[in-house]
Amino acid sequence: MSDRNQLLKDAFVSKVITGDLPSLSQQHSPASVGLTNADIVDLFETQVLSRHLDLHSRVMQKQGQSFYTIGSSGHEGNAASAKAFRLDDMAFLHYRSGAFVIQRSKKAPGQTPIYDMLLSFAASKDDPISGGRHKVLGSKSLFIPPQTSTIASHLPKAMGTAFSIGLAKRLAFNSLLPKDSIVVCSFGDASQNHSTAQGAINSAAWASFQSIPMPIVFVCEDNGIGISTSTPKGWVEASYKNRAGLVYLQCDGLNLLDTYQTTLKAAKIAREKRCPVFLHVKLIRLLGHAGSDAEFVYRKPSEIEAIEQQDPLLHSAAILLAHNILDQKSIVDIYQQAASRIEKVAARVVTTPRLTTAKEVMASLIPAGVKAGMSKNTNRLSQTERLSYFEHDKHNLSKKQHLAKLINWTLLDLMAQHNDIVMLGEDIARKGGVYNVTAKLHERFGQNRVLNTLLDEQSILGGAIGLAHNGFLPIPEIQFLAYVHNAEDQIRGEAATLSFFSNQQYTNPMVIRIAGLAYQKGFGGHFHNDNSFAIFRDIPGIVLACPSNGQDAVEMLRASVRLAKEQQKIVVFLEPIALYMTKDLHQEGDGLWTFDYPEPSAESAELSLQVKTHGKGKDICILTYGNGYYLSRQAQQILAKQDIKCRVVDLRWLAPLDEQGILQQVQQCEQVLIVDECRKTGSISEALMALLIEANLSHKNIQRICAQDSFIPLGSAAYEVLPSCNEIVEKATSMVKHKSTSKDGK
Ligand SMILES: Cc1ncc(C[n+]2csc(CCOP(=O)(O)OP(=O)(O)O)c2C)c(N)n1
Ligand SMILES: [Mg+2]
């Protein structure tokens, strides 16, 4: 243990014995805030345990037994906050919430928080929350989902969960969380500045401003600093005190009594008024930012000492003494006994097993099996009931339709069938989305199941995660692919990691619909024609679907919902905008890109994420998807006229790739042409190349046509940087010709 740690550890004892205690800011008595003397001792014990966990984690780190020493010292007052909330008030916590977790565990039977937290420090396989994957605070039975280290990224989902509680009530939905529960969401003063935090708080206030229930307490644990950067004095208070849609409360986080009383008030307001409260808790940070942080580099020794004099444990000791609850010796005894208890438990913990294989590490990425059957929240509709949803389109139902219409009908059927589906996005309600894909859904299912969000993609995706935390199956929509990027961490760092860091105990299944890719006629420019989805392909565990036509879209969207419901998957469903309204393939009026709408009953029981191949030609195998598939199908016919026979493989599922299916097709041809409408760098063509080479197929002639490494310009210039049918024809012809010339030359 470094000197500072030891100094702080010892200082508590000597200051209690000598009576060198801070003066109390508030003159409450335990009884005046509704606490008994025993409660104060209990809270103090929690604080002390949390402190010794911090101190001991640093000892363990020195011994190579612990890996992450960010602690809760200075923030132990959140023990009182935990006491003020209900056990089932879902808590999305700041990383300095050790005391909160210990105190909450006292509300549930059979909890072993000290052992559990030490297991987590030691990355033990027995760690009950992450199974040895990370030091996270969390517990399924304590309603504390684990959080990532990305500061503020938990606020949007906390906001979404709060929203979901009111929504469940309005819909009489059988939710996971009680209808009268609220959400607790804590974070630091520096984190509060993050745009993700600002967005989530704004969303909560925006909803509340228009009387939409948003029962959440945002707890800002303000220690005045973020790593080494001070928060301007008064900034947090000035920012939130008079904010529309938000109730502001403040308390002294060093004082258990004030913290308890004010948190109770905050919880009561949120619970009864169903509105967001911003609880500003003033406290201090002790022992630096983390074990590795040399605080003396940016803080003077006198400053560090002055802060240490305000140790919340000393404040609690002062309360215990002032109200004659414990004497000095008893306080010191509790403190010292806690230290030796933690040492003993830690000695046992370090002997427990760690994760030793990649398979073990990755086990929580792959669903263990069916978690929620199709029957959960699923209606068995009669055909007449079902058709009533299609009343407006009844004369068209038997006619072939384009992609947009078929997605729309699939959504109609899915929503009628599954009560848990909620759609949310920008302009998806009355307007029906910018491309009419969600038309009529709002009319059929109402504003509680098809909702217009405010303009903030982080809140849309975070909102969806929150809905999923409460048992809904969200289908969020991102208006254009380019606009997912400012919010991608909600998928990458949040939704996708939840199962991993909770050992599958928490999941947030959803189907994220995104309109994207290029080739839109008459609506040019990069942002509405973004042709890069590389960001989704390296996220472990997520599924990426991209239908190229209406027939496949129906099947794939239904499969996506099943993946989410049955396997708790996060599915990104990428819809090629340019093909939404496309009806013809080879010539005007041929109607070859319109398809029948199969009824849900026609769905196969088997869930398979496979490629689909058109043609049996053996001269050349074209691997493609989306618009590339459409263009390749045009090219296929032109090539056939030149007696070049090809097969066109629509990849359809872009992550994970159907590797077996791809190889099976490729093996039957000598030439392989990859047609990828995304940029050459980072496009899926690279993965396909790697797949073929690793499968020892490098003897085949493998070529690719990709978009240029460019953004998409306006107007016809767009086609200069994108693959075209002509290019496919030319390339395929030259590949086949080159092959026959070299054969002739032999
Ligand atoms: C998005 C993001 N950026 C940067 C970091 C690195 N980081 C970790 S904690 C922290 C400071 C947070 O300060 P504050 O919110 O005040 O919480 P405190 O540590 O003081 O309790 C920073 C910059 C991070 N974890 N996430
Ligand atoms: Mg801070």
JSON list of N, CA and C in Angstrom, two decimals, residues 701-740:
[
{"chain": "A", "resi": 701, "resn": "ASN", "atom": "N", "xyz": [-9.51, -17.39, -59.35]},
{"chain": "A", "resi": 701, "resn": "ASN", "atom": "CA", "xyz": [-9.33, -16.00, -59.75]},
{"chain": "A", "resi": 701, "resn": "ASN", "atom": "C", "xyz": [-10.33, -15.16, -58.96]},
{"chain": "A", "resi": 702, "resn": "ILE", "atom": "N", "xyz": [-9.85, -14.46, -57.95]},
{"chain": "A", "resi": 702, "resn": "ILE", "atom": "CA", "xyz": [-10.76, -13.69, -57.09]},
{"chain": "A", "resi": 702, "resn": "ILE", "atom": "C", "xyz": [-10.53, -12.19, -57.31]},
{"chain": "A", "resi": 703, "resn": "GLN", "atom": "N", "xyz": [-11.56, -11.50, -57.70]},
{"chain": "A", "resi": 703, "resn": "GLN", "atom": "CA", "xyz": [-11.44, -10.06, -57.94]},
{"chain": "A", "resi": 703, "resn": "GLN", "atom": "C", "xyz": [-12.55, -9.35, -57.17]},
{"chain": "A", "resi": 704, "resn": "ARG", "atom": "N", "xyz": [-12.36, -8.05, -57.01]},
{"chain": "A", "resi": 704, "resn": "ARG", "atom": "CA", "xyz": [-13.46, -7.33, -56.36]},
{"chain": "A", "resi": 704, "resn": "ARG", "atom": "C", "xyz": [-13.71, -5.97, -57.01]},
{"chain": "A", "resi": 705, "resn": "ILE", "atom": "N", "xyz": [-14.95, -5.60, -56.94]},
{"chain": "A", "resi": 705, "resn": "ILE", "atom": "CA", "xyz": [-15.35, -4.25, -57.35]},
{"chain": "A", "resi": 705, "resn": "ILE", "atom": "C", "xyz": [-15.95, -3.60, -56.11]},
{"chain": "A", "resi": 706, "resn": "CYS", "atom": "N", "xyz": [-15.39, -2.48, -55.73]},
{"chain": "A", "resi": 706, "resn": "CYS", "atom": "CA", "xyz": [-15.90, -1.80, -54.53]},
{"chain": "A", "resi": 706, "resn": "CYS", "atom": "C", "xyz": [-16.16, -0.34, -54.86]},
{"chain": "A", "resi": 707, "resn": "ALA", "atom": "N", "xyz": [-16.81, 0.33, -53.94]},
{"chain": "A", "resi": 707, "resn": "ALA", "atom": "CA", "xyz": [-16.90, 1.78, -54.07]},
{"chain": "A", "resi": 707, "resn": "ALA", "atom": "C", "xyz": [-15.50, 2.36, -53.80]},
{"chain": "A", "resi": 708, "resn": "GLN", "atom": "N", "xyz": [-15.29, 3.55, -54.33]},
{"chain": "A", "resi": 708, "resn": "GLN", "atom": "CA", "xyz": [-14.01, 4.22, -54.08]},
{"chain": "A", "resi": 708, "resn": "GLN", "atom": "C", "xyz": [-13.92, 4.65, -52.62]},
{"chain": "A", "resi": 709, "resn": "ASP", "atom": "N", "xyz": [-12.71, 4.85, -52.17]},
{"chain": "A", "resi": 709, "resn": "ASP", "atom": "CA", "xyz": [-12.53, 5.37, -50.81]},
{"chain": "A", "resi": 709, "resn": "ASP", "atom": "C", "xyz": [-12.84, 6.87, -50.81]},
{"chain": "A", "resi": 710, "resn": "SER", "atom": "N", "xyz": [-14.11, 7.15, -51.00]},
{"chain": "A", "resi": 710, "resn": "SER", "atom": "CA", "xyz": [-14.54, 8.54, -51.14]},
{"chain": "A", "resi": 710, "resn": "SER", "atom": "C", "xyz": [-15.88, 8.70, -50.43]},
{"chain": "A", "resi": 711, "resn": "PHE", "atom": "N", "xyz": [-16.25, 9.93, -50.18]},
{"chain": "A", "resi": 711, "resn": "PHE", "atom": "CA", "xyz": [-17.63, 10.18, -49.76]},
{"chain": "A", "resi": 711, "resn": "PHE", "atom": "C", "xyz": [-18.46, 10.31, -51.03]},
{"chain": "A", "resi": 712, "resn": "ILE", "atom": "N", "xyz": [-19.76, 10.24, -50.86]},
{"chain": "A", "resi": 712, "resn": "ILE", "atom": "CA", "xyz": [-20.63, 10.25, -52.05]},
{"chain": "A", "resi": 712, "resn": "ILE", "atom": "C", "xyz": [-20.99, 11.70, -52.39]},
{"chain": "A", "resi": 713, "resn": "PRO", "atom": "N", "xyz": [-20.68, 12.10, -53.63]},
{"chain": "A", "resi": 713, "resn": "PRO", "atom": "CA", "xyz": [-21.02, 13.48, -54.01]},
{"chain": "A", "resi": 713, "resn": "PRO", "atom": "C", "xyz": [-22.47, 13.59, -54.50]},
{"chain": "A", "resi": 714, "resn": "LEU", "atom": "N", "xyz": [-22.88, 14.81, -54.76]},
{"chain": "A", "resi": 714, "resn": "LEU", "atom": "CA", "xyz": [-24.23, 15.05, -55.26]},
{"chain": "A", "resi": 714, "resn": "LEU", "atom": "C", "xyz": [-24.38, 14.64, -56.72]},
{"chain": "A", "resi": 715, "resn": "GLY", "atom": "N", "xyz": [-25.61, 14.39, -57.11]},
{"chain": "A", "resi": 715, "resn": "GLY", "atom": "CA", "xyz": [-25.95, 14.21, -58.52]},
{"chain": "A", "resi": 715, "resn": "GLY", "atom": "C", "xyz": [-25.30, 13.00, -59.16]},
{"chain": "A", "resi": 716, "resn": "SER", "atom": "N", "xyz": [-25.13, 13.10, -60.48]},
{"chain": "A", "resi": 716, "resn": "SER", "atom": "CA", "xyz": [-24.65, 11.93, -61.23]},
{"chain": "A", "resi": 716, "resn": "SER", "atom": "C", "xyz": [-23.20, 11.58, -60.88]},
{"chain": "A", "resi": 717, "resn": "ALA", "atom": "N", "xyz": [-22.50, 12.54, -60.28]},
{"chain": "A", "resi": 717, "resn": "ALA", "atom": "CA", "xyz": [-21.11, 12.25, -59.89]},
{"chain": "A", "resi": 717, "resn": "ALA", "atom": "C", "xyz": [-21.04, 11.09, -58.91]},
{"chain": "A", "resi": 718, "resn": "ALA", "atom": "N", "xyz": [-22.15, 10.85, -58.19]},
{"chain": "A", "resi": 718, "resn": "ALA", "atom": "CA", "xyz": [-22.18, 9.75, -57.22]},
{"chain": "A", "resi": 718, "resn": "ALA", "atom": "C", "xyz": [-21.80, 8.43, -57.89]},
{"chain": "A", "resi": 719, "resn": "TYR", "atom": "N", "xyz": [-22.28, 8.27, -59.13]},
{"chain": "A", "resi": 719, "resn": "TYR", "atom": "CA", "xyz": [-22.08, 6.98, -59.81]},
{"chain": "A", "resi": 719, "resn": "TYR", "atom": "C", "xyz": [-20.62, 6.75, -60.19]},
{"chain": "A", "resi": 720, "resn": "GLU", "atom": "N", "xyz": [-19.83, 7.83, -60.15]},
{"chain": "A", "resi": 720, "resn": "GLU", "atom": "CA", "xyz": [-18.41, 7.70, -60.48]},
{"chain": "A", "resi": 720, "resn": "GLU", "atom": "C", "xyz": [-17.65, 6.97, -59.37]},
{"chain": "A", "resi": 721, "resn": "VAL", "atom": "N", "xyz": [-18.20, 7.00, -58.18]},
{"chain": "A", "resi": 721, "resn": "VAL", "atom": "CA", "xyz": [-17.46, 6.36, -57.07]},
{"chain": "A", "resi": 721, "resn": "VAL", "atom": "C", "xyz": [-18.13, 5.08, -56.58]},
{"chain": "A", "resi": 722, "resn": "LEU", "atom": "N", "xyz": [-19.19, 4.69, -57.28]},
{"chain": "A", "resi": 722, "resn": "LEU", "atom": "CA", "xyz": [-19.92, 3.48, -56.85]},
{"chain": "A", "resi": 722, "resn": "LEU", "atom": "C", "xyz": [-19.85, 2.41, -57.93]},
{"chain": "A", "resi": 723, "resn": "PRO", "atom": "N", "xyz": [-19.90, 1.15, -57.55]},
{"chain": "A", "resi": 723, "resn": "PRO", "atom": "CA", "xyz": [-19.92, 0.09, -58.55]},
{"chain": "A", "resi": 723, "resn": "PRO", "atom": "C", "xyz": [-21.17, 0.22, -59.45]},
{"chain": "A", "resi": 724, "resn": "SER", "atom": "N", "xyz": [-21.02, -0.16, -60.73]},
{"chain": "A", "resi": 724, "resn": "SER", "atom": "CA", "xyz": [-22.15, -0.08, -61.64]},
{"chain": "A", "resi": 724, "resn": "SER", "atom": "C", "xyz": [-22.34, -1.43, -62.33]},
{"chain": "A", "resi": 725, "resn": "CYS", "atom": "N", "xyz": [-23.49, -1.55, -62.95]},
{"chain": "A", "resi": 725, "resn": "CYS", "atom": "CA", "xyz": [-23.78, -2.79, -63.68]},
{"chain": "A", "resi": 725, "resn": "CYS", "atom": "C", "xyz": [-22.74, -2.97, -64.79]},
{"chain": "A", "resi": 726, "resn": "ASN", "atom": "N", "xyz": [-22.43, -1.90, -65.49]},
{"chain": "A", "resi": 726, "resn": "ASN", "atom": "CA", "xyz": [-21.44, -1.98, -66.60]},
{"chain": "A", "resi": 726, "resn": "ASN", "atom": "C", "xyz": [-20.10, -2.49, -66.09]},
{"chain": "A", "resi": 727, "resn": "GLU", "atom": "N", "xyz": [-19.71, -1.96, -64.95]},
{"chain": "A", "resi": 727, "resn": "GLU", "atom": "CA", "xyz": [-18.43, -2.35, -64.38]},
{"chain": "A", "resi": 727, "resn": "GLU", "atom": "C", "xyz": [-18.42, -3.85, -64.06]},
{"chain": "A", "resi": 728, "resn": "ILE", "atom": "N", "xyz": [-19.53, -4.31, -63.54]},
{"chain": "A", "resi": 728, "resn": "ILE", "atom": "CA", "xyz": [-19.63, -5.74, -63.19]},
{"chain": "A", "resi": 728, "resn": "ILE", "atom": "C", "xyz": [-19.53, -6.58, -64.46]},
{"chain": "A", "resi": 729, "resn": "VAL", "atom": "N", "xyz": [-20.27, -6.14, -65.49]},
{"chain": "A", "resi": 729, "resn": "VAL", "atom": "CA", "xyz": [-20.26, -6.89, -66.76]},
{"chain": "A", "resi": 729, "resn": "VAL", "atom": "C", "xyz": [-18.83, -6.90, -67.32]},
{"chain": "A", "resi": 730, "resn": "GLU", "atom": "N", "xyz": [-18.22, -5.75, -67.35]},
{"chain": "A", "resi": 730, "resn": "GLU", "atom": "CA", "xyz": [-16.86, -5.66, -67.93]},
{"chain": "A", "resi": 730, "resn": "GLU", "atom": "C", "xyz": [-15.87, -6.53, -67.16]},
{"chain": "A", "resi": 731, "resn": "LYS", "atom": "N", "xyz": [-15.93, -6.40, -65.86]},
{"chain": "A", "resi": 731, "resn": "LYS", "atom": "CA", "xyz": [-14.98, -7.15, -65.03]},
{"chain": "A", "resi": 731, "resn": "LYS", "atom": "C", "xyz": [-15.20, -8.65, -65.19]},
{"chain": "A", "resi": 732, "resn": "ALA", "atom": "N", "xyz": [-16.45, -9.07, -65.14]},
{"chain": "A", "resi": 732, "resn": "ALA", "atom": "CA", "xyz": [-16.76, -10.50, -65.24]},
{"chain": "A", "resi": 732, "resn": "ALA", "atom": "C", "xyz": [-16.32, -11.02, -66.61]},
{"chain": "A", "resi": 733, "resn": "THR", "atom": "N", "xyz": [-16.59, -10.23, -67.64]},
{"chain": "A", "resi": 733, "resn": "THR", "atom": "CA", "xyz": [-16.22, -10.66, -68.99]},
{"chain": "A", "resi": 733, "resn": "THR", "atom": "C", "xyz": [-14.71, -10.81, -69.09]},
{"chain": "A", "resi": 734, "resn": "SER", "atom": "N", "xyz": [-14.00, -9.82, -68.57]},
{"chain": "A", "resi": 734, "resn": "SER", "atom": "CA", "xyz": [-12.54, -9.90, -68.70]},
{"chain": "A", "resi": 734, "resn": "SER", "atom": "C", "xyz": [-11.98, -11.06, -67.88]},
{"chain": "A", "resi": 735, "resn": "MET", "atom": "N", "xyz": [-12.60, -11.32, -66.74]},
{"chain": "A", "resi": 735, "resn": "MET", "atom": "CA", "xyz": [-12.12, -12.45, -65.93]},
{"chain": "A", "resi": 735, "resn": "MET", "atom": "C", "xyz": [-12.31, -13.77, -66.68]},
{"chain": "A", "resi": 736, "resn": "VAL", "atom": "N", "xyz": [-13.49, -13.94, -67.25]},
{"chain": "A", "resi": 736, "resn": "VAL", "atom": "CA", "xyz": [-13.78, -15.21, -67.93]},
{"chain": "A", "resi": 736, "resn": "VAL", "atom": "C", "xyz": [-12.92, -15.32, -69.20]},
{"chain": "A", "resi": 737, "resn": "LYS", "atom": "N", "xyz": [-12.80, -14.19, -69.92]},
{"chain": "A", "resi": 737, "resn": "LYS", "atom": "CA", "xyz": [-12.00, -14.21, -71.17]},
{"chain": "A", "resi": 737, "resn": "LYS", "atom": "C", "xyz": [-10.55, -14.52, -70.85]},
{"chain": "A", "resi": 738, "resn": "HIS", "atom": "N", "xyz": [-10.06, -13.88, -69.83]},
{"chain": "A", "resi": 738, "resn": "HIS", "atom": "CA", "xyz": [-8.67, -14.08, -69.45]},
{"chain": "A", "resi": 738, "resn": "HIS", "atom": "C", "xyz": [-8.42, -15.54, -69.13]},
{"chain": "A", "resi": 739, "resn": "LYS", "atom": "N", "xyz": [-9.41, -16.13, -68.51]},
{"chain": "A", "resi": 739, "resn": "LYS", "atom": "CA", "xyz": [-9.30, -17.54, -68.13]},
{"chain": "A", "resi": 739, "resn": "LYS", "atom": "C", "xyz": [-9.22, -18.41, -69.38]},
{"chain": "A", "resi": 740, "resn": "SER", "atom": "N", "xyz": [-10.14, -18.12, -70.35]},
{"chain": "A", "resi": 740, "resn": "SER", "atom": "CA", "xyz": [-10.14, -18.99, -71.53]},
{"chain": "A", "resi": 740, "resn": "SER", "atom": "C", "xyz": [-8.89, -18.75, -72.38]}
]
